[in-house]
Amino acid sequence: MFSSWGFPCGRLRLAGRAASRRSPLLCQRTAASSAPPWLPLLGGAHRRLLALGGLSPSAAAAAGRGAAGATPCGSGAAGGGFRPSRVAVVVKTTRYEFEQQRYRYAGLSEEDLKQLLALKGSNYAGLLERHRIHTKNVEHVVDSLRNERIEVRLVKRREYNEETVRWADAVISAGGDGTMLLAASKVFDKFKPVIGINTDPERSEGHLCLPVRYTYSFPEALQKLYRGEFRWQWRQRIRLYLEGTGINTTPVDLHEQQLSQEQHSRAHINERFQDQRSDISGPHLLPVRALNEVFIGESLSSRENFKSCKPSFKFSLHRASYYEISVDDGPWEKQKSSGLNVCTGTGSKAWSYNINKVAHQAIEEILKMAKKHGSLNMPLNTDLVQKVTNDYNDSLLYSPEEPKMFFSVREPIVNRVFSSSRQRGFSSKVCVRSRCWDACMVVDGGTSFEFNDGAIASILIDTEDSLCTVLLEE
């Protein structure tokens, strides 16, 4: 279990406590607890952010108290504007670029690519047009920054690294929500802003990006930043600890490898042997933070193979995920399901919402049954059903700044052996012990960790991991 410091649960509590007393992280937390809450703002990038924002010492202290407490720091009205000197612009790879890169090894011409896409049912002209729209909007953002004499570094996924993040005063993602997740994944400095621009609003929802109008009028967004017409929004993120036997803490980048089912499994196996799988029980703090969600379950390659009567023919069956779960230091419960999703407030609008939302039809049928049993003495109509549906679905959403998580057990199997006392709910901490054979723990749909029998994951939120984003005043 976790101690009051938020450390992971282990099978040997005494050993875990002894290890935590020697942990540098615990020492840092102890030191931080005895210092003024605004003291961390005085160093490095934190001081640079406040200087760029034009905050006075008193405003800086107030900002620090806001960061340490429940309210966001550095609001535009309280402390002036934000004017970065160096900005890294992280640019998405469009579908057109992806297809080009995918078949480049075959030496295909543009005409060959066009015909190949047509065979797959894809529209070459449409992909090219979306690529041009995206490119035009990226150029608009970059030109706007350079017109303000801001130094710009334009990077693609493969070029985006920790050195680029250290160089920049702020990071801008130019793409959609996926690009925003990528941009955030490398940022561990709580006081380095990450700002999303939706470069193809007609095809991308862009929940994590600035309002669509700034895609076409980015200088207006810059002026609002300069004038302080915004507030910082601290989006909470999930941290992960991994411990147990035979664990592998090496991540696999799913976007980079564009893995097939067999390749996905092979990638973990390759990393396993290269790393020689540490036998140390941990806990190990993994080098990622989840802005949206963490998903645990049997990997895409997990399958039972059976030979049919025909030679060398195989077919597959889905394998349920088998694990034990403890919520908020509660008792361990054996579960089988199609996986476990744990999200933040930011992620409550994403996959988690679609897992748990209820359809209008389901609510209507339930209300009809309640009325049939005499438990509902009111007329049913479309407005009532829609109101109940909306109220339930809205209850699944919460603020990105709230330091809590929402867990969802997907399609639980319930019988005399396996139970699911809580299929979903809010929590501050979730511990999962794997009993799987070929499972993964996937962070924000882009980074995967092996998670097989004997591994224990501890999932929690630490406010020090929050991501600094911007809400412009409208």
XYZ file of C-alpha atoms in Angstrom:
474
model
C 0.000 0.000 0.000
C 0.981 3.652 -0.205
C 2.266 5.515 2.776
C 1.054 9.041 3.539
C 3.741 10.223 1.141
C 1.961 8.558 -1.758
C 4.398 5.730 -2.387
C 3.310 2.561 -4.139
C 1.946 -0.542 -2.612
C 4.283 -3.521 -2.388
C 4.026 -7.034 -1.161
C 6.634 -6.528 1.550
C 5.530 -3.478 3.489
C 8.460 -3.372 5.882
C 10.967 -3.678 3.072
C 9.060 -1.041 1.138
C 9.182 1.359 4.051
C 12.887 0.786 4.537
C 13.464 1.449 0.856
C 11.338 4.591 0.924
C 13.379 5.995 3.807
C 16.396 5.831 1.542
C 14.532 7.164 -1.476
C 15.805 10.486 -2.886
C 12.245 11.268 -3.919
C 11.032 10.928 -0.353
C 13.861 13.186 0.814
C 12.860 15.796 -1.721
C 9.242 15.642 -0.610
C 10.283 15.953 3.028
C 12.436 18.956 2.266
C 9.686 20.537 0.232
C 7.146 20.105 3.015
C 9.251 22.146 5.435
C 9.869 25.024 3.010
C 7.547 27.896 2.049
C 5.198 26.700 -0.695
C 6.416 29.339 -3.141
C 10.133 28.574 -2.709
C 10.386 26.193 -5.732
C 9.435 29.118 -7.982
C 12.768 30.805 -7.297
C 14.868 28.408 -9.365
C 15.632 27.758 -13.000
C 12.777 27.614 -15.444
C 10.287 28.640 -12.738
C 12.023 31.985 -12.259
C 12.271 32.423 -16.027
C 8.536 31.869 -16.434
C 7.725 34.464 -13.791
C 10.210 36.906 -15.313
C 8.734 36.437 -18.765
C 5.296 36.944 -17.291
C 6.372 40.208 -15.662
C 5.332 39.183 -12.146
C 6.418 41.243 -9.190
C 7.949 39.474 -6.166
C 4.660 39.717 -4.298
C 2.762 38.411 -7.297
C 5.355 35.646 -7.640
C 4.720 34.561 -4.065
C 0.978 34.655 -4.667
C 1.455 32.668 -7.838
C 3.474 30.076 -5.965
C 0.809 29.739 -3.329
C -1.738 29.229 -6.085
C 0.374 26.510 -7.668
C 0.831 24.707 -4.366
C -2.818 25.009 -3.435
C -6.111 24.600 -5.225
C -6.059 27.717 -7.403
C -3.997 28.276 -10.550
C -1.126 30.717 -10.439
C -0.037 33.569 -12.708
C -3.408 34.784 -13.933
C -3.080 37.472 -16.556
C -5.002 40.035 -14.567
C -2.875 39.605 -11.455
C 0.607 39.579 -12.899
C 0.882 40.987 -16.409
C 1.500 39.147 -19.632
C 3.602 36.292 -20.900
C 6.120 36.908 -23.685
C 8.386 33.956 -24.516
C 11.716 34.437 -26.273
C 12.011 30.884 -27.650
C 9.204 28.600 -28.737
C 9.308 24.990 -29.906
C 6.534 24.185 -32.398
C 5.755 20.444 -32.469
C 4.132 19.563 -35.801
C 1.981 16.524 -36.459
C 2.652 14.064 -39.270
C -0.297 14.237 -41.645
C -1.878 11.127 -43.132
C -0.437 12.126 -46.514
C 3.084 12.315 -45.043
C 2.573 9.025 -43.236
C 1.585 7.219 -46.425
C 4.574 8.721 -48.231
C 6.970 7.540 -45.519
C 5.288 4.148 -45.317
C 5.916 3.281 -48.965
C 9.102 5.235 -49.547
C 11.193 2.063 -49.172
C 9.454 0.651 -52.279
C 10.479 3.648 -54.370
C 6.897 4.539 -55.279
C 6.247 7.625 -57.380
C 3.404 10.033 -56.532
C 1.306 8.389 -59.256
C 2.040 4.941 -57.775
C 1.054 6.199 -54.330
C -2.154 7.658 -55.743
C -3.125 4.332 -57.302
C -2.204 2.354 -54.192
C -4.347 4.604 -51.983
C -7.225 4.235 -54.424
C -6.980 0.439 -54.095
C -7.241 0.842 -50.306
C -10.299 3.059 -50.667
C -8.463 6.236 -49.643
C -8.824 9.545 -51.442
C -5.395 10.775 -52.539
C -6.680 14.232 -53.497
C -8.462 14.576 -50.155
C -5.372 13.575 -48.160
C -3.237 16.020 -50.129
C -5.752 18.839 -49.565
C -5.851 18.223 -45.784
C -2.042 18.207 -45.780
C -1.975 21.585 -47.553
C -4.489 23.084 -45.120
C -2.434 21.851 -42.154
C 0.820 23.144 -43.672
C -0.725 26.570 -44.373
C -1.934 26.906 -40.781
C 1.461 25.832 -39.381
C 3.141 28.474 -41.534
C 0.696 31.057 -40.165
C 1.643 30.182 -36.573
C 5.387 30.182 -37.266
C 5.263 33.461 -39.229
C 3.239 35.092 -36.436
C 5.856 34.099 -33.869
C 8.782 35.255 -35.997
C 7.067 38.562 -36.736
C 7.177 39.142 -32.979
C 10.924 38.356 -33.052
C 10.413 35.117 -31.171
C 12.975 32.419 -31.953
C 11.221 29.342 -33.325
C 12.318 25.720 -33.545
C 10.036 23.610 -35.768
C 10.179 19.894 -34.910
C 8.474 16.684 -36.005
C 7.797 13.688 -33.765
C 11.180 12.040 -34.324
C 13.056 15.290 -33.641
C 11.131 16.226 -30.503
C 13.174 15.439 -27.379
C 14.082 16.653 -23.902
C 16.797 18.958 -25.252
C 14.214 20.812 -27.355
C 11.970 21.203 -24.309
C 14.843 22.580 -22.206
C 15.690 25.073 -24.968
C 12.163 26.471 -25.230
C 10.337 28.935 -22.980
C 7.048 27.487 -24.242
C 5.924 24.581 -26.416
C 3.223 24.891 -29.080
C 1.599 21.816 -30.569
C 0.462 22.291 -34.177
C -1.974 19.517 -35.016
C -4.841 18.074 -32.998
C -5.320 16.479 -29.598
C -2.864 13.688 -30.439
C -0.137 16.209 -31.172
C -0.946 17.996 -27.912
C -0.500 14.713 -26.026
C 2.835 14.207 -27.777
C 3.992 17.738 -26.941
C 3.002 17.318 -23.292
C 4.692 13.915 -22.984
C 8.206 15.401 -22.935
C 7.435 18.296 -20.577
C 8.156 17.567 -16.909
C 8.664 21.192 -15.822
C 5.435 22.244 -14.154
C 6.014 25.869 -15.129
C 6.675 25.443 -18.855
C 3.513 26.284 -20.819
C 2.202 23.966 -23.532
C -0.297 25.527 -25.954
C -2.300 23.624 -28.571
C -3.280 24.935 -32.015
C -5.742 22.920 -34.095
C -4.321 23.045 -37.635
C -7.220 21.178 -39.280
C -10.414 22.109 -37.406
C -12.705 20.506 -39.988
C -11.258 17.052 -39.316
C -9.979 17.337 -35.725
C -12.019 18.011 -32.581
C -9.183 19.779 -30.748
C -10.530 19.626 -27.176
C -7.032 20.380 -25.851
C -6.355 23.241 -28.269
C -7.166 26.953 -28.296
C -10.551 27.925 -29.778
C -10.687 27.427 -33.541
C -10.673 31.115 -34.435
C -7.072 31.435 -33.209
C -6.024 28.889 -35.833
C -6.635 31.622 -38.396
C -5.787 34.644 -36.223
C -2.858 33.514 -34.100
C -1.461 37.069 -33.687
C -4.612 37.853 -31.692
C -3.782 34.990 -29.312
C -0.225 36.308 -28.909
C -1.489 39.788 -28.084
C -3.764 38.372 -25.405
C -0.786 36.570 -23.897
C 1.235 39.805 -23.926
C -1.596 41.790 -22.287
C -2.253 39.143 -19.655
C -5.763 38.385 -20.897
C -5.555 34.742 -19.873
C -5.072 32.456 -16.925
C -2.853 29.454 -16.428
C -4.708 26.163 -16.347
C -2.944 23.382 -14.458
C -4.057 20.117 -16.005
C -3.429 17.240 -13.594
C -1.503 14.209 -14.851
C -1.129 10.614 -13.696
C 2.177 9.161 -12.556
C 2.950 5.459 -12.567
C 5.101 3.240 -10.378
C 5.995 -0.285 -11.461
C 7.263 -2.998 -9.151
C 7.227 -6.771 -8.788
C 9.088 -9.672 -10.404
C 10.569 -9.604 -13.882
C 9.354 -6.111 -14.677
C 10.468 -4.198 -17.753
C 10.471 -0.403 -17.432
C 11.529 0.257 -21.041
C 8.773 2.052 -22.983
C 7.717 1.250 -26.549
C 6.611 4.204 -28.723
C 3.509 2.963 -30.515
C 3.225 5.973 -32.819
C 6.817 5.744 -33.929
C 6.698 2.063 -34.742
C 3.115 1.936 -36.103
C 3.088 -1.599 -34.772
C 1.084 -4.491 -36.091
C -0.207 -7.071 -33.609
C 2.830 -9.351 -33.883
C 5.276 -6.435 -34.042
C 3.806 -4.996 -30.850
C 4.526 -8.179 -28.921
C 7.939 -8.583 -30.586
C 8.923 -5.032 -29.612
C 8.375 -5.803 -25.954
C 10.258 -9.087 -26.250
C 13.217 -7.358 -27.932
C 13.341 -4.670 -25.256
C 13.092 -7.371 -22.617
C 16.205 -9.186 -23.758
C 18.161 -6.007 -24.460
C 17.374 -4.815 -20.952
C 17.753 -8.302 -19.429
C 14.694 -7.618 -17.295
C 15.543 -6.287 -13.879
C 14.629 -8.554 -10.975
C 14.544 -5.637 -8.521
C 11.129 -5.384 -6.950
C 11.025 -1.585 -7.201
C 9.070 0.576 -7.038
C 10.255 2.304 -10.235
C 8.775 5.677 -11.208
C 8.129 5.384 -14.942
C 9.438 8.187 -17.212
C 5.992 9.243 -18.465
C 2.971 11.185 -17.217
C -0.539 10.547 -18.509
C -2.510 13.632 -19.507
C -5.566 11.683 -20.706
C -5.549 8.129 -19.417
C -3.777 4.869 -18.618
C -5.173 1.636 -20.041
C -4.222 -1.808 -18.725
C -5.127 -5.012 -20.523
C -4.023 -7.893 -22.687
C -2.129 -6.484 -25.663
C -3.325 -6.497 -29.246
C -1.145 -9.537 -29.910
C -2.678 -11.589 -27.115
C -4.578 -14.506 -28.524
C -5.174 -18.209 -28.143
C -4.208 -20.069 -31.313
C -6.016 -23.236 -32.346
C -5.249 -25.409 -35.350
C -8.201 -26.247 -37.538
C -8.578 -29.366 -39.644
C -6.793 -27.598 -42.499
C -2.976 -27.653 -42.410
C -1.219 -24.489 -41.182
C -4.466 -22.588 -40.648
C -4.984 -20.825 -37.324
C -7.758 -18.776 -35.834
C -7.769 -16.554 -32.748
C -9.890 -15.994 -29.688
C -9.821 -12.876 -27.519
C -8.252 -13.408 -24.106
C -9.777 -11.552 -21.163
C -7.504 -9.506 -18.912
C -6.949 -11.133 -15.521
C -5.678 -8.956 -12.663
C -6.230 -7.944 -9.049
C -7.202 -4.387 -8.174
C -7.163 -2.247 -5.019
C -8.841 1.166 -5.010
C -7.824 3.772 -2.419
C -6.007 1.222 -0.243
C -9.088 -0.985 -0.164
C -9.079 -4.794 -0.284
C -7.659 -6.575 -3.324
C -10.278 -7.945 -5.699
C -9.757 -10.503 -8.481
C -11.207 -9.344 -11.776
C -11.511 -10.470 -15.358
C -12.530 -7.899 -17.939
C -11.596 -6.450 -21.295
C -9.317 -3.983 -19.538
C -9.034 -1.167 -17.025
C -9.061 2.547 -17.908
C -7.910 5.218 -15.423
C -8.289 8.840 -16.558
C -7.722 12.424 -15.442
C -10.200 15.289 -15.653
C -8.729 16.064 -19.062
C -9.286 12.468 -20.152
C -12.821 12.355 -18.745
C -13.969 13.854 -22.066
C -12.084 11.290 -24.120
C -12.048 7.471 -24.108
C -13.397 7.206 -20.545
C -16.509 9.145 -21.531
C -17.198 6.872 -24.479
C -16.705 3.764 -22.316
C -19.250 4.890 -19.728
C -21.801 7.102 -21.464
C -25.375 5.825 -21.672
C -27.510 6.054 -24.795
C -30.904 7.750 -24.901
C -32.470 4.390 -25.828
C -31.101 2.637 -22.716
C -32.398 5.353 -20.367
C -35.821 5.252 -22.005
C -36.077 1.463 -21.575
C -34.994 1.657 -17.912
C -37.567 4.372 -17.136
C -40.282 2.314 -18.839
C -39.387 -0.665 -16.637
C -39.459 1.534 -13.518
C -42.873 2.829 -14.513
C -44.103 -0.714 -15.159
C -43.138 -1.749 -11.608
C -44.932 1.262 -10.161
C -41.739 2.990 -9.063
C -42.204 5.979 -11.367
C -45.368 8.072 -11.190
C -44.795 10.602 -13.927
C -45.476 10.676 -17.635
C -42.550 9.692 -19.851
C -41.666 11.949 -22.740
C -38.668 12.674 -24.921
C -37.642 15.744 -22.904
C -37.512 13.808 -19.617
C -35.524 10.938 -21.132
C -33.073 13.356 -22.734
C -32.650 15.302 -19.470
C -31.903 12.135 -17.476
C -29.489 10.952 -20.189
C -27.657 14.281 -20.234
C -27.484 14.466 -16.425
C -25.926 11.011 -16.179
C -23.438 11.545 -18.963
C -22.459 14.973 -17.607
C -21.699 13.358 -14.243
C -18.839 11.482 -15.929
C -16.994 14.742 -16.640
C -14.907 16.804 -14.239
C -12.376 19.618 -14.247
C -8.883 18.978 -15.660
C -7.509 20.759 -12.589
C -9.063 18.434 -10.008
C -6.391 16.146 -8.470
C -8.421 12.952 -8.722
C -8.833 10.058 -11.154
C -11.783 8.184 -12.612
C -11.414 4.432 -13.152
C -13.532 2.241 -15.433
C -13.596 -1.562 -15.609
C -14.526 -2.475 -19.167
C -17.010 -5.326 -19.579
C -16.308 -7.085 -16.261
C -16.890 -10.823 -15.989
C -18.892 -11.532 -12.826
C -19.369 -15.053 -11.469
C -18.632 -17.008 -8.286
C -14.860 -16.607 -8.822
C -14.560 -13.081 -10.167
C -16.368 -9.985 -8.948
C -16.627 -6.286 -9.701
C -17.896 -4.461 -6.636
C -17.247 -1.116 -8.319
C -17.275 -0.943 -12.085
C -16.400 2.751 -12.143
C -15.765 5.626 -9.784
C -13.498 8.419 -8.601
C -10.321 7.587 -6.740
C -7.036 9.063 -5.585
C -5.047 5.865 -6.029
C -5.394 2.592 -7.927
C -3.097 -0.433 -7.553
C -3.191 -3.282 -10.069
C -1.407 -6.646 -9.825
C -1.139 -8.369 -13.198
C -2.115 -11.976 -13.711
C -1.909 -11.574 -17.502
C 0.274 -13.397 -20.015
C 0.784 -10.791 -22.724
C -0.473 -7.505 -21.344
C 0.463 -3.866 -21.749
C 0.029 -0.667 -19.806
C -0.581 2.063 -22.409
C -0.201 5.764 -21.594
C -2.220 8.267 -23.655
C -2.453 5.778 -26.497
C 1.166 6.374 -27.470
C 3.549 4.736 -24.988
C 3.358 1.103 -23.931
C 4.941 -0.840 -21.062
C 4.949 -4.597 -20.631
C 2.649 -5.606 -17.770
C 2.606 -9.351 -17.170
C 2.138 -11.791 -14.290
C 3.883 -10.586 -11.122
C 4.059 -6.903 -12.063
C 2.310 -4.353 -9.843
C 1.318 -0.883 -11.075
C 0.529 1.951 -8.715
C -1.441 4.774 -10.330
C -1.897 8.152 -8.676
C -1.864 11.907 -9.180
C 0.803 14.215 -7.785
C 0.118 17.928 -8.267
C 3.825 18.456 -9.000
C 3.225 16.669 -12.318
C 0.544 19.098 -13.510
C 0.838 20.530 -17.018
C 0.778 24.311 -17.475
C -1.658 25.284 -20.246
C -3.433 28.507 -21.189
C -7.064 29.652 -21.103
C -7.511 32.881 -23.098
C -10.141 35.370 -22.001
C -13.037 35.606 -24.431
